[in-house]
mmCIF file with all atom_site columns, C-alpha atoms and ligand atoms in Angstrom:
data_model
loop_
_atom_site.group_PDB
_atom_site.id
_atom_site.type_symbol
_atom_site.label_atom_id
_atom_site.label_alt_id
_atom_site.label_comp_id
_atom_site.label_asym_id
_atom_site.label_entity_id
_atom_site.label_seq_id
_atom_site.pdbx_PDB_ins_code
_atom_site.Cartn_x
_atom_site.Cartn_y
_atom_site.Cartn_z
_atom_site.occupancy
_atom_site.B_iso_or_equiv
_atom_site.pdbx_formal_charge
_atom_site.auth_seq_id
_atom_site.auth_comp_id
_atom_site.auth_asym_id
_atom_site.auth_atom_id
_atom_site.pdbx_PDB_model_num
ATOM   1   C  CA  . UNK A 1 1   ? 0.000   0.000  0.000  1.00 60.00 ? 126  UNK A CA  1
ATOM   2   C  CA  . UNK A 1 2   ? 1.470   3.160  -1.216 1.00 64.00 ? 127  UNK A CA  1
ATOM   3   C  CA  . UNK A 1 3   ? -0.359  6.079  1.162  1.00 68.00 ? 128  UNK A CA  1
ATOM   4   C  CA  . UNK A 1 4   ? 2.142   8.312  3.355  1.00 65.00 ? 129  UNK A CA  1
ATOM   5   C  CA  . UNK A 1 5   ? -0.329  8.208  6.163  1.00 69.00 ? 130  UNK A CA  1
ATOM   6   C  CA  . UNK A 1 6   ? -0.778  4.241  5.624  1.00 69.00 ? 131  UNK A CA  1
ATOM   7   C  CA  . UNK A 1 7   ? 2.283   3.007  7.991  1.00 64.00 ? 132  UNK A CA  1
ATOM   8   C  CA  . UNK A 1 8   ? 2.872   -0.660 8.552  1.00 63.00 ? 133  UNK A CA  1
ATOM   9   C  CA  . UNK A 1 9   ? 3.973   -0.095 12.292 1.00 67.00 ? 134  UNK A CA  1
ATOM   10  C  CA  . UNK A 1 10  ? 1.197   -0.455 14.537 1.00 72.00 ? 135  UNK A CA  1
ATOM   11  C  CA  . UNK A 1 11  ? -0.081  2.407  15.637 1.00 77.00 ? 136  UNK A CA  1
ATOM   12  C  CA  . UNK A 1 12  ? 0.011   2.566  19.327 1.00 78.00 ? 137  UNK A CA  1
ATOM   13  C  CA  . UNK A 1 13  ? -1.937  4.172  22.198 1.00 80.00 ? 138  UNK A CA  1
ATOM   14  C  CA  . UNK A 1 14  ? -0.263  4.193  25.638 1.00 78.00 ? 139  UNK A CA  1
ATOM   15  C  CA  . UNK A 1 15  ? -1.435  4.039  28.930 1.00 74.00 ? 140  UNK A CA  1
ATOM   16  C  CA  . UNK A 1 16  ? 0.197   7.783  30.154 1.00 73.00 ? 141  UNK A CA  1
ATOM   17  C  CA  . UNK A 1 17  ? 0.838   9.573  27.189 1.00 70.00 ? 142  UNK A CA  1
ATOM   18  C  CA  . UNK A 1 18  ? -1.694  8.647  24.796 1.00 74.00 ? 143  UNK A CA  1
ATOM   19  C  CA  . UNK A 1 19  ? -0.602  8.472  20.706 1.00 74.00 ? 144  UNK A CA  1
ATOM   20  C  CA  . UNK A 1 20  ? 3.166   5.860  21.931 1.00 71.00 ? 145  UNK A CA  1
ATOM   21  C  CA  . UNK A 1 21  ? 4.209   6.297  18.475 1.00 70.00 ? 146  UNK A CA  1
ATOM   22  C  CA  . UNK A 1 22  ? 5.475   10.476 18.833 1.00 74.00 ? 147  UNK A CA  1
ATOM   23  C  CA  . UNK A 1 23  ? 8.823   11.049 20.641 1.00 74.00 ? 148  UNK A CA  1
ATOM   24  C  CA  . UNK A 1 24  ? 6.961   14.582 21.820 1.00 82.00 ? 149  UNK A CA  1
ATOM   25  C  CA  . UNK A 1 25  ? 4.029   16.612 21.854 1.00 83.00 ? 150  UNK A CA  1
ATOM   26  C  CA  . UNK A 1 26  ? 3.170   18.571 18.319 1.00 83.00 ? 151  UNK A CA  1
ATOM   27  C  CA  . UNK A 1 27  ? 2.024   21.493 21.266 1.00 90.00 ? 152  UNK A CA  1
ATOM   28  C  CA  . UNK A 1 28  ? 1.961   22.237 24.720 1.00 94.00 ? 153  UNK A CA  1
ATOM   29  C  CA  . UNK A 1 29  ? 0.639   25.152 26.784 1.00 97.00 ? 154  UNK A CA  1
ATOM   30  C  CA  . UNK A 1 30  ? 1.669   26.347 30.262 1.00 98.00 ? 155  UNK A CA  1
ATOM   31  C  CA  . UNK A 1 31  ? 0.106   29.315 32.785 1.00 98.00 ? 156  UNK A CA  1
ATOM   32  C  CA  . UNK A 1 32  ? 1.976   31.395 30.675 1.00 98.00 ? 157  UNK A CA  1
ATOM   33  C  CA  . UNK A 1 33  ? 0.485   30.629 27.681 1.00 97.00 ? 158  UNK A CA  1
ATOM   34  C  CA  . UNK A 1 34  ? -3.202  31.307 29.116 1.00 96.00 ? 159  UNK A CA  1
ATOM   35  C  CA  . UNK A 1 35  ? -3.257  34.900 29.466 1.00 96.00 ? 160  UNK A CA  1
ATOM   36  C  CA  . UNK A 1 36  ? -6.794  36.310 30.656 1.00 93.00 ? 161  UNK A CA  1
ATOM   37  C  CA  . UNK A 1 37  ? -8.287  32.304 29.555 1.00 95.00 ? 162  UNK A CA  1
ATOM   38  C  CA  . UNK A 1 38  ? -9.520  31.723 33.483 1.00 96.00 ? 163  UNK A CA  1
ATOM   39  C  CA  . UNK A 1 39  ? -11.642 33.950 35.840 1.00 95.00 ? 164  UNK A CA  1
ATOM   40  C  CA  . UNK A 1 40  ? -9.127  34.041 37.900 1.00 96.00 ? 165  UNK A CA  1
ATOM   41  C  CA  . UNK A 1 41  ? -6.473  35.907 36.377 1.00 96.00 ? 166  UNK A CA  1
ATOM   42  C  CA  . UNK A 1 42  ? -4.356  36.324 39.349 1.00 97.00 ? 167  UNK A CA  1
ATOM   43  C  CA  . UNK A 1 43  ? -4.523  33.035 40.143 1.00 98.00 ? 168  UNK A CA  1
ATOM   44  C  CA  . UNK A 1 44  ? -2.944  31.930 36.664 1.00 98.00 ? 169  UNK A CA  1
ATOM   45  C  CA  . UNK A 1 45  ? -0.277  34.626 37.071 1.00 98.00 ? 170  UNK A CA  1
ATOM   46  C  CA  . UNK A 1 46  ? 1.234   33.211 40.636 1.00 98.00 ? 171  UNK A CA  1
ATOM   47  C  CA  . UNK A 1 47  ? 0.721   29.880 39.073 1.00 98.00 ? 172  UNK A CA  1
ATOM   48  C  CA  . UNK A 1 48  ? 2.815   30.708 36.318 1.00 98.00 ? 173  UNK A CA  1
ATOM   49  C  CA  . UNK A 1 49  ? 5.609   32.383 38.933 1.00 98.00 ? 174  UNK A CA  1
ATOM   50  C  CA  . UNK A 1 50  ? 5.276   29.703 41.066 1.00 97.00 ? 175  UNK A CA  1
ATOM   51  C  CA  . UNK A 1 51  ? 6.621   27.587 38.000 1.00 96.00 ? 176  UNK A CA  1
ATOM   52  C  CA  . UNK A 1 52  ? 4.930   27.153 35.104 1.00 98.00 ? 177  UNK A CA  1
ATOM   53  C  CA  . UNK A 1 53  ? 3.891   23.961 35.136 1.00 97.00 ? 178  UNK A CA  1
ATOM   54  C  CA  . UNK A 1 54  ? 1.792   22.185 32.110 1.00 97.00 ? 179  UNK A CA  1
ATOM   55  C  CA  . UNK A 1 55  ? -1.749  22.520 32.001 1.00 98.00 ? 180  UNK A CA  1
ATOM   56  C  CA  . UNK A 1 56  ? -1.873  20.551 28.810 1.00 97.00 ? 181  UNK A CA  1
ATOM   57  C  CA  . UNK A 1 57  ? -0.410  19.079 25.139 1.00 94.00 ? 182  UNK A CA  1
ATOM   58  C  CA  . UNK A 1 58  ? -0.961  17.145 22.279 1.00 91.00 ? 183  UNK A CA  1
ATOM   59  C  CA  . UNK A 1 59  ? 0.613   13.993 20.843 1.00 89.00 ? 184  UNK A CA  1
ATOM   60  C  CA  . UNK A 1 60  ? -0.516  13.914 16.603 1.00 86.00 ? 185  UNK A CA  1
ATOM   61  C  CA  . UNK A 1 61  ? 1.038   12.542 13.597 1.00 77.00 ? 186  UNK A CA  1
ATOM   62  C  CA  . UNK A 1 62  ? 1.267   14.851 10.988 1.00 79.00 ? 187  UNK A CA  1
ATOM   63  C  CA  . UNK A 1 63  ? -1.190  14.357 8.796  1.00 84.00 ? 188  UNK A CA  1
ATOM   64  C  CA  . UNK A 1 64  ? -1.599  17.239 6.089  1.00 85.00 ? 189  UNK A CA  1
ATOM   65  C  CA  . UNK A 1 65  ? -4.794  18.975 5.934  1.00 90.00 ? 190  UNK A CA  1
ATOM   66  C  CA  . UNK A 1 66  ? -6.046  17.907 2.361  1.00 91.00 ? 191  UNK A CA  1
ATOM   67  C  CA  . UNK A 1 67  ? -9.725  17.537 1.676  1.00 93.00 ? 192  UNK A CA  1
ATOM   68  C  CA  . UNK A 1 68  ? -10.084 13.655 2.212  1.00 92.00 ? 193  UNK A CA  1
ATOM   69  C  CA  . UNK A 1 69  ? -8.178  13.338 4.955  1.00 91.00 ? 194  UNK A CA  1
ATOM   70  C  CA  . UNK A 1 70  ? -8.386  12.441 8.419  1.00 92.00 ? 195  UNK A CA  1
ATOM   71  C  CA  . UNK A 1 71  ? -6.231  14.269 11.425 1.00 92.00 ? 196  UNK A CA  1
ATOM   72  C  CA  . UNK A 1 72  ? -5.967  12.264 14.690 1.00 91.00 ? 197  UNK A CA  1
ATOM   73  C  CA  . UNK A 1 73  ? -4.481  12.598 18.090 1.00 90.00 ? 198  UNK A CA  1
ATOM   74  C  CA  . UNK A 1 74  ? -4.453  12.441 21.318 1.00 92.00 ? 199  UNK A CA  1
ATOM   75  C  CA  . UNK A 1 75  ? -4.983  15.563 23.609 1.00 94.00 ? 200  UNK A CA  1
ATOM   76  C  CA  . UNK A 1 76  ? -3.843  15.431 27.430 1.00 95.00 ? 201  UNK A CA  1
ATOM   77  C  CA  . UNK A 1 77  ? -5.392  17.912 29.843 1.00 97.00 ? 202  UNK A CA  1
ATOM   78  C  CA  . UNK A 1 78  ? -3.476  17.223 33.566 1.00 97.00 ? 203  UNK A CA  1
ATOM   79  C  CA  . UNK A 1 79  ? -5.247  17.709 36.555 1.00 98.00 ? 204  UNK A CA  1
ATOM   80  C  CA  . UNK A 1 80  ? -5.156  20.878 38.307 1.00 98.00 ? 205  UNK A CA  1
ATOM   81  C  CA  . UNK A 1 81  ? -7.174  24.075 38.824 1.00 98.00 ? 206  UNK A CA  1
ATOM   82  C  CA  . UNK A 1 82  ? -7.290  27.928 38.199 1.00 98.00 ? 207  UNK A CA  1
ATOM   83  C  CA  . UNK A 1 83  ? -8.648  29.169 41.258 1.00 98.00 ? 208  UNK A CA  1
ATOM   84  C  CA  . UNK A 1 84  ? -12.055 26.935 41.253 1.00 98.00 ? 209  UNK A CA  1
ATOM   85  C  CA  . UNK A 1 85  ? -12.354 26.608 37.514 1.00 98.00 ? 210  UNK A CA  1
ATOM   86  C  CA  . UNK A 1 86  ? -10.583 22.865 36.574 1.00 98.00 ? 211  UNK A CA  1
ATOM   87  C  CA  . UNK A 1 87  ? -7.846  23.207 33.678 1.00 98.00 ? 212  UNK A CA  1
ATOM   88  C  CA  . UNK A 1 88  ? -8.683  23.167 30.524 1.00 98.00 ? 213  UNK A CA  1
ATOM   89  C  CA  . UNK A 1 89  ? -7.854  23.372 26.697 1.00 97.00 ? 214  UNK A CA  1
ATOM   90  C  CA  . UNK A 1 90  ? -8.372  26.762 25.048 1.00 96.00 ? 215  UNK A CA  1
ATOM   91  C  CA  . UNK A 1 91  ? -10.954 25.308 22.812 1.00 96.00 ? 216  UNK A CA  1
ATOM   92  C  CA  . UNK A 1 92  ? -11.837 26.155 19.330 1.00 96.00 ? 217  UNK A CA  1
ATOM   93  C  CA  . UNK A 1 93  ? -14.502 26.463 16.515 1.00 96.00 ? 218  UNK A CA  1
ATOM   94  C  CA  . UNK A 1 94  ? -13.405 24.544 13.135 1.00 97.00 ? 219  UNK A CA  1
ATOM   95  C  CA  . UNK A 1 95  ? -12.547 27.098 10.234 1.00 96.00 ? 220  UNK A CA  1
ATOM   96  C  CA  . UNK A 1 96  ? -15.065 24.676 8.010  1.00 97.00 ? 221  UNK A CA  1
ATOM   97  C  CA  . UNK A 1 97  ? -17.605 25.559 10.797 1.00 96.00 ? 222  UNK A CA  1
ATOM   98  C  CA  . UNK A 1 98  ? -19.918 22.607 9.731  1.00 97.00 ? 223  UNK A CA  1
ATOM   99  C  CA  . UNK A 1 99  ? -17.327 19.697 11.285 1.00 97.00 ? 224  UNK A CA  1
ATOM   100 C  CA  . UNK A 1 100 ? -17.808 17.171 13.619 1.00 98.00 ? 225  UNK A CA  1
ATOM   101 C  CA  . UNK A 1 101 ? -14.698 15.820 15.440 1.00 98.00 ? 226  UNK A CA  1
ATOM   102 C  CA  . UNK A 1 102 ? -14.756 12.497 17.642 1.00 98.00 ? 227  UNK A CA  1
ATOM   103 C  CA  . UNK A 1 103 ? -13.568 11.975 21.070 1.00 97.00 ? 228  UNK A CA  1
ATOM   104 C  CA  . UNK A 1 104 ? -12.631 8.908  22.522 1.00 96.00 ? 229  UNK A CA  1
ATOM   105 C  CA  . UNK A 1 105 ? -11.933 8.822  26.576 1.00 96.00 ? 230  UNK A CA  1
ATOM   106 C  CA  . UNK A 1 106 ? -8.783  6.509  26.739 1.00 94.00 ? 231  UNK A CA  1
ATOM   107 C  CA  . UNK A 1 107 ? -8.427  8.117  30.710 1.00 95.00 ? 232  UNK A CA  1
ATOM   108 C  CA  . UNK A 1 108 ? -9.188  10.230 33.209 1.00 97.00 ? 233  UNK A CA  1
ATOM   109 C  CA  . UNK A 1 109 ? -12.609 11.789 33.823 1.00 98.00 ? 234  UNK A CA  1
ATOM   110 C  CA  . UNK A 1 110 ? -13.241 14.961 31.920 1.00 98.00 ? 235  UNK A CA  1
ATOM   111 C  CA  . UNK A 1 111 ? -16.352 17.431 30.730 1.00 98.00 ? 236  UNK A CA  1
ATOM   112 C  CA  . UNK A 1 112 ? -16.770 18.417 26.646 1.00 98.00 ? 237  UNK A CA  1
ATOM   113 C  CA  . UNK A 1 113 ? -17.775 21.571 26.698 1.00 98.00 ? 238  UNK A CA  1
ATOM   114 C  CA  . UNK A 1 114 ? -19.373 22.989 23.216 1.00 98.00 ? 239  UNK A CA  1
ATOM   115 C  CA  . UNK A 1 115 ? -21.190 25.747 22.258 1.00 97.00 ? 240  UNK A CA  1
ATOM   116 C  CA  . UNK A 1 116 ? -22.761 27.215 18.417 1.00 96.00 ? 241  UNK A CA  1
ATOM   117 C  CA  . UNK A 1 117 ? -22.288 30.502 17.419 1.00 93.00 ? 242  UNK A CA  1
ATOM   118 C  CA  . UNK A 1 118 ? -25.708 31.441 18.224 1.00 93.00 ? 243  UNK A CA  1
ATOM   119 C  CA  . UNK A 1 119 ? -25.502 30.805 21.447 1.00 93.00 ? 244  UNK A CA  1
ATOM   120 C  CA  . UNK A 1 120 ? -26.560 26.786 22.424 1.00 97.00 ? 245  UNK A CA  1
ATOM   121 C  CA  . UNK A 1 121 ? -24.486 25.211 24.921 1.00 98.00 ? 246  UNK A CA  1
ATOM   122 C  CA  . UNK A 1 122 ? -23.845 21.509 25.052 1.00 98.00 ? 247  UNK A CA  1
ATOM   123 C  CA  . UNK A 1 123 ? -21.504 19.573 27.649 1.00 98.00 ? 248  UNK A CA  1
ATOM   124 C  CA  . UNK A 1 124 ? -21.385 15.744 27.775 1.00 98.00 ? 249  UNK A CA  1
ATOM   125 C  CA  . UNK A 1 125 ? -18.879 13.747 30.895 1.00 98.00 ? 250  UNK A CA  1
ATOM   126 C  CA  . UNK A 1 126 ? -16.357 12.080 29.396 1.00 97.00 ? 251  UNK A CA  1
ATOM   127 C  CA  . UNK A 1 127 ? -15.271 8.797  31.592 1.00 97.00 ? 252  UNK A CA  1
ATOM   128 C  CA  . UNK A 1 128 ? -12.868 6.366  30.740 1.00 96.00 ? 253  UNK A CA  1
ATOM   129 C  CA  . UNK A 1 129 ? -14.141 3.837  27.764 1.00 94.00 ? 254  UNK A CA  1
ATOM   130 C  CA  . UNK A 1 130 ? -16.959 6.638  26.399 1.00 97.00 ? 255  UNK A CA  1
ATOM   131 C  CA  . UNK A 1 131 ? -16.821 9.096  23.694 1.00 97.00 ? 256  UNK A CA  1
ATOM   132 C  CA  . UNK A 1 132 ? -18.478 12.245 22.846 1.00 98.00 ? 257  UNK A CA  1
ATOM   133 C  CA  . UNK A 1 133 ? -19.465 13.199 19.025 1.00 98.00 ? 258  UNK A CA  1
ATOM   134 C  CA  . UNK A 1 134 ? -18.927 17.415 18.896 1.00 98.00 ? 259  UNK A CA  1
ATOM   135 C  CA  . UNK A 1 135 ? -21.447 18.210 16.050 1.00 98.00 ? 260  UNK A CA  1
ATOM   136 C  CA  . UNK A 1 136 ? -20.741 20.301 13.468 1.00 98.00 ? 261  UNK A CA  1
ATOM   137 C  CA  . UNK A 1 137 ? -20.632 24.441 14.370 1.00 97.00 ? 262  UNK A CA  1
ATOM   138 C  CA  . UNK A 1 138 ? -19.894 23.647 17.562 1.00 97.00 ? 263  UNK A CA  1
ATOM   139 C  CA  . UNK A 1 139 ? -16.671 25.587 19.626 1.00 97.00 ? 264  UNK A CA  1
ATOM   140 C  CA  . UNK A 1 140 ? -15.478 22.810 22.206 1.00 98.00 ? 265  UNK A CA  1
ATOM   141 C  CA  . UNK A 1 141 ? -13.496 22.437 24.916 1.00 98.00 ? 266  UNK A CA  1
ATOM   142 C  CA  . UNK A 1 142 ? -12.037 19.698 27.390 1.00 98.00 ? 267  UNK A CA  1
ATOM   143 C  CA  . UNK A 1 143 ? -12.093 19.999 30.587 1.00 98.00 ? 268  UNK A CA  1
ATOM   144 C  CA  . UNK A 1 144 ? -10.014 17.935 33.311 1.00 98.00 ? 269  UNK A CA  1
ATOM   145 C  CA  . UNK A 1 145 ? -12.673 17.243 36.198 1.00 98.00 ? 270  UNK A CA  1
ATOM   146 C  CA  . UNK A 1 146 ? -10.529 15.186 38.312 1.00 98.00 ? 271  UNK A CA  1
ATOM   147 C  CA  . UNK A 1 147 ? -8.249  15.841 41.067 1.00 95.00 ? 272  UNK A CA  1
ATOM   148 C  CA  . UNK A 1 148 ? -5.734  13.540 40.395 1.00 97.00 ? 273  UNK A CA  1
ATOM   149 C  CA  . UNK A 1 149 ? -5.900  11.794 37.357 1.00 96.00 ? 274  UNK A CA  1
ATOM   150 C  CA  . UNK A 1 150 ? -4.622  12.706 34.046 1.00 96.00 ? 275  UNK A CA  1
ATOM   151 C  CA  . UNK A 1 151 ? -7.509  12.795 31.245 1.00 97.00 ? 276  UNK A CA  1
ATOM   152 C  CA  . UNK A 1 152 ? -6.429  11.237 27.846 1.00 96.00 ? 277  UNK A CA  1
ATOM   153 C  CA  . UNK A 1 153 ? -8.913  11.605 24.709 1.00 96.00 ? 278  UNK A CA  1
ATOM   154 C  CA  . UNK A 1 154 ? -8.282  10.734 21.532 1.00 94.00 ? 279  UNK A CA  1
ATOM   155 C  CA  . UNK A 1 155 ? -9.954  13.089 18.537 1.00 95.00 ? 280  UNK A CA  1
ATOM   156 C  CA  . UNK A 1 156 ? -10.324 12.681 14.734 1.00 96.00 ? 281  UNK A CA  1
ATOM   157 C  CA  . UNK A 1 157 ? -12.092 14.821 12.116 1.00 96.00 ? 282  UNK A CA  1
ATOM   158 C  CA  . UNK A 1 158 ? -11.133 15.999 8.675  1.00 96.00 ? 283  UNK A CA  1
ATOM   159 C  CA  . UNK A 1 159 ? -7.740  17.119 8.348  1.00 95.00 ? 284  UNK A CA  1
ATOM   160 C  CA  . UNK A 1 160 ? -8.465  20.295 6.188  1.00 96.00 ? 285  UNK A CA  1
ATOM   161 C  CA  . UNK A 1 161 ? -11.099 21.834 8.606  1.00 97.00 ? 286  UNK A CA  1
ATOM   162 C  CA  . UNK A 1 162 ? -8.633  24.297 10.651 1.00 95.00 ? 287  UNK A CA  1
ATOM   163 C  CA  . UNK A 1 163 ? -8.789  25.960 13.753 1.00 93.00 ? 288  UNK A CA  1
ATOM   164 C  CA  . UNK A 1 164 ? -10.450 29.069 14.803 1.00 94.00 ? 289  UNK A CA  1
ATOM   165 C  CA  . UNK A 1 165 ? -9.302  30.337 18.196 1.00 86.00 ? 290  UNK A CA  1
ATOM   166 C  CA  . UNK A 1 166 ? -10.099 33.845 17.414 1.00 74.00 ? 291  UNK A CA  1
ATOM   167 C  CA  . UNK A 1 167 ? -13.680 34.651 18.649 1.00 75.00 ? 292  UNK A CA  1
ATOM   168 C  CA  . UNK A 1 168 ? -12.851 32.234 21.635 1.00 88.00 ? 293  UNK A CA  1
ATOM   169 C  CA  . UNK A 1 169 ? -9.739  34.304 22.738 1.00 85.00 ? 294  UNK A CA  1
ATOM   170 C  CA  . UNK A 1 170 ? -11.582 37.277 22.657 1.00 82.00 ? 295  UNK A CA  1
ATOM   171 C  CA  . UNK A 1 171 ? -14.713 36.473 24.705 1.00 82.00 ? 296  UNK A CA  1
ATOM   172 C  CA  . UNK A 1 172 ? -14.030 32.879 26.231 1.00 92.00 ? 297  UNK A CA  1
ATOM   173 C  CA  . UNK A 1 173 ? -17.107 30.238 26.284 1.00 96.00 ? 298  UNK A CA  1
ATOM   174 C  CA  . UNK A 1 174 ? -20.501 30.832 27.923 1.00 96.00 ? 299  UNK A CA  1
ATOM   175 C  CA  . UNK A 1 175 ? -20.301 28.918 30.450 1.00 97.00 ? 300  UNK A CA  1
ATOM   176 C  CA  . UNK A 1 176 ? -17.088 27.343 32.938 1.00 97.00 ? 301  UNK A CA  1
ATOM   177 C  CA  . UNK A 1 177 ? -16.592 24.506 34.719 1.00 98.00 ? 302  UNK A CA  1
ATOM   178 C  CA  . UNK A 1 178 ? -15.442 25.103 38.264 1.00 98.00 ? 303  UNK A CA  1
ATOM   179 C  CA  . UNK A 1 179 ? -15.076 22.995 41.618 1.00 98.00 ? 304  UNK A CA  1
ATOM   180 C  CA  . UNK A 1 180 ? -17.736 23.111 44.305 1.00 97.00 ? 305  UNK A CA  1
ATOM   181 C  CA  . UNK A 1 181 ? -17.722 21.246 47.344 1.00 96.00 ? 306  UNK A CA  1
ATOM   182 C  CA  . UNK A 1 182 ? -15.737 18.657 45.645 1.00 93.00 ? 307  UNK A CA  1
ATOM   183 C  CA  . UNK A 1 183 ? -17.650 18.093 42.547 1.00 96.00 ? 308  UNK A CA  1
ATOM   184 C  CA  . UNK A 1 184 ? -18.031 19.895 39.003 1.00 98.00 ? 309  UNK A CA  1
ATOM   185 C  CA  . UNK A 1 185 ? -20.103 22.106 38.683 1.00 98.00 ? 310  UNK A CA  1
ATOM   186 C  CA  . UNK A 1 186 ? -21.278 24.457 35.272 1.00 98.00 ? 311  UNK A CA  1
ATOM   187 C  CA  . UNK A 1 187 ? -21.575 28.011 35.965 1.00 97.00 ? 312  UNK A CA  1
ATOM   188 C  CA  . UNK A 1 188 ? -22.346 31.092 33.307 1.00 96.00 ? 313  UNK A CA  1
ATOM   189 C  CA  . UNK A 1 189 ? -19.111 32.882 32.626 1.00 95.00 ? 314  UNK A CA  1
ATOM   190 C  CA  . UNK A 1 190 ? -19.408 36.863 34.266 1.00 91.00 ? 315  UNK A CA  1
ATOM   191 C  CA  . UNK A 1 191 ? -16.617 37.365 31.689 1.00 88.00 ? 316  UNK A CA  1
ATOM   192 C  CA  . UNK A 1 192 ? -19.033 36.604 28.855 1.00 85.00 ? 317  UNK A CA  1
ATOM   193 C  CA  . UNK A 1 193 ? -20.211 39.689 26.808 1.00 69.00 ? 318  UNK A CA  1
ATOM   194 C  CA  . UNK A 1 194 ? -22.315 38.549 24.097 1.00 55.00 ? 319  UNK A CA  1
HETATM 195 NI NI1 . NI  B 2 .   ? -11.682 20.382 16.937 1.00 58.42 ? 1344 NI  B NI1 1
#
């Protein structure tokens, strides 16, 4: 079989770090990189003096983003928090707004959070062994709902869609995800402006 993206070594998932067969994540953001993305901002600036840990990072192959094709990986959101609001990926809409993307729980206990430019709001748990189909026009987001462990999803959808962080950035989601008395909780975002 003579496809690039066709490779006769098994493609592997591990138990810790999701796609085994990259030697390092394709990204990875810190504290610093989240600028003004949590309520709390103050509480992401001592967390990024106090070190700059990862909040999360991506393990993918590569594959281009041609019409036809399908782009796979695995994101990794560790556990941790931002004042009361549970880390989280920055999210995005597709730039072919109309595209569904898969994700596959291989670990870890998370929330999808997704929401259409006019305003509906989805969010679907994500345990271990489930998935979560993100319909088409929906922004979406995973959140890491556990205190400990380390939640591991696995995503596909067509390669050429793109990313669109823009609107997102600007304004953040509708609603956040944040800790209360030991359990998640979803809460509308004060930040949000419409
Ligand atoms: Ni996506």
């Amino acid at each position: 079989m003579n496809h690039p993206f066709y490779v006769e070594t098994p493609i592997k998932f591990d138990e810790n770090t999701g796609l085994g067969n990259c030697e390092k994540p394709a990204l990875e953001r810190r504290y610093s990189n989240m600028k003004n993305m949590y309520l709390d901002e103050e509480a992401r600036a001592g967390k990024e003096a106090a070190g700059d840990d990862l909040i999360y990072n991506f393990y993918e192959l590569g594959v281009p983003e041609k019409e036809g094709e399908l782009a796979y990986g695995t994101s990794i959101v560790y556990p941790g928090k931002v004042g009361n609001e549970y880390h989280m990926t920055n999210g995005h809409f597709h730039t072919i707004l109309d595209t569904a993307e898969i994700y596959y729980c291989q670990a870890g206990h998370g929330v999808m959070m997704m929401e259409s430019p006019e305003g509906d709001v989805l969010y679907k748990e994500m345990k271990k062994g489930e998935a979560v189909y993100v319909p088409g026009r929906y922004a979406h987001r995973s959140i890491n709902v556990s205190e400990t462990e380390t939640l591991i999803t696995f995503y596909v959808f067509r390669a050429d869609a793109g990313h669109d962080y823009g609107s997102i950035k600007e304004k953040g989601f509708r609603k956040l995800v944040v800790e209360e008395e030991g359990s998640w909780k979803v809460i509308d975002n004060p930040r949000w402006n419409g």
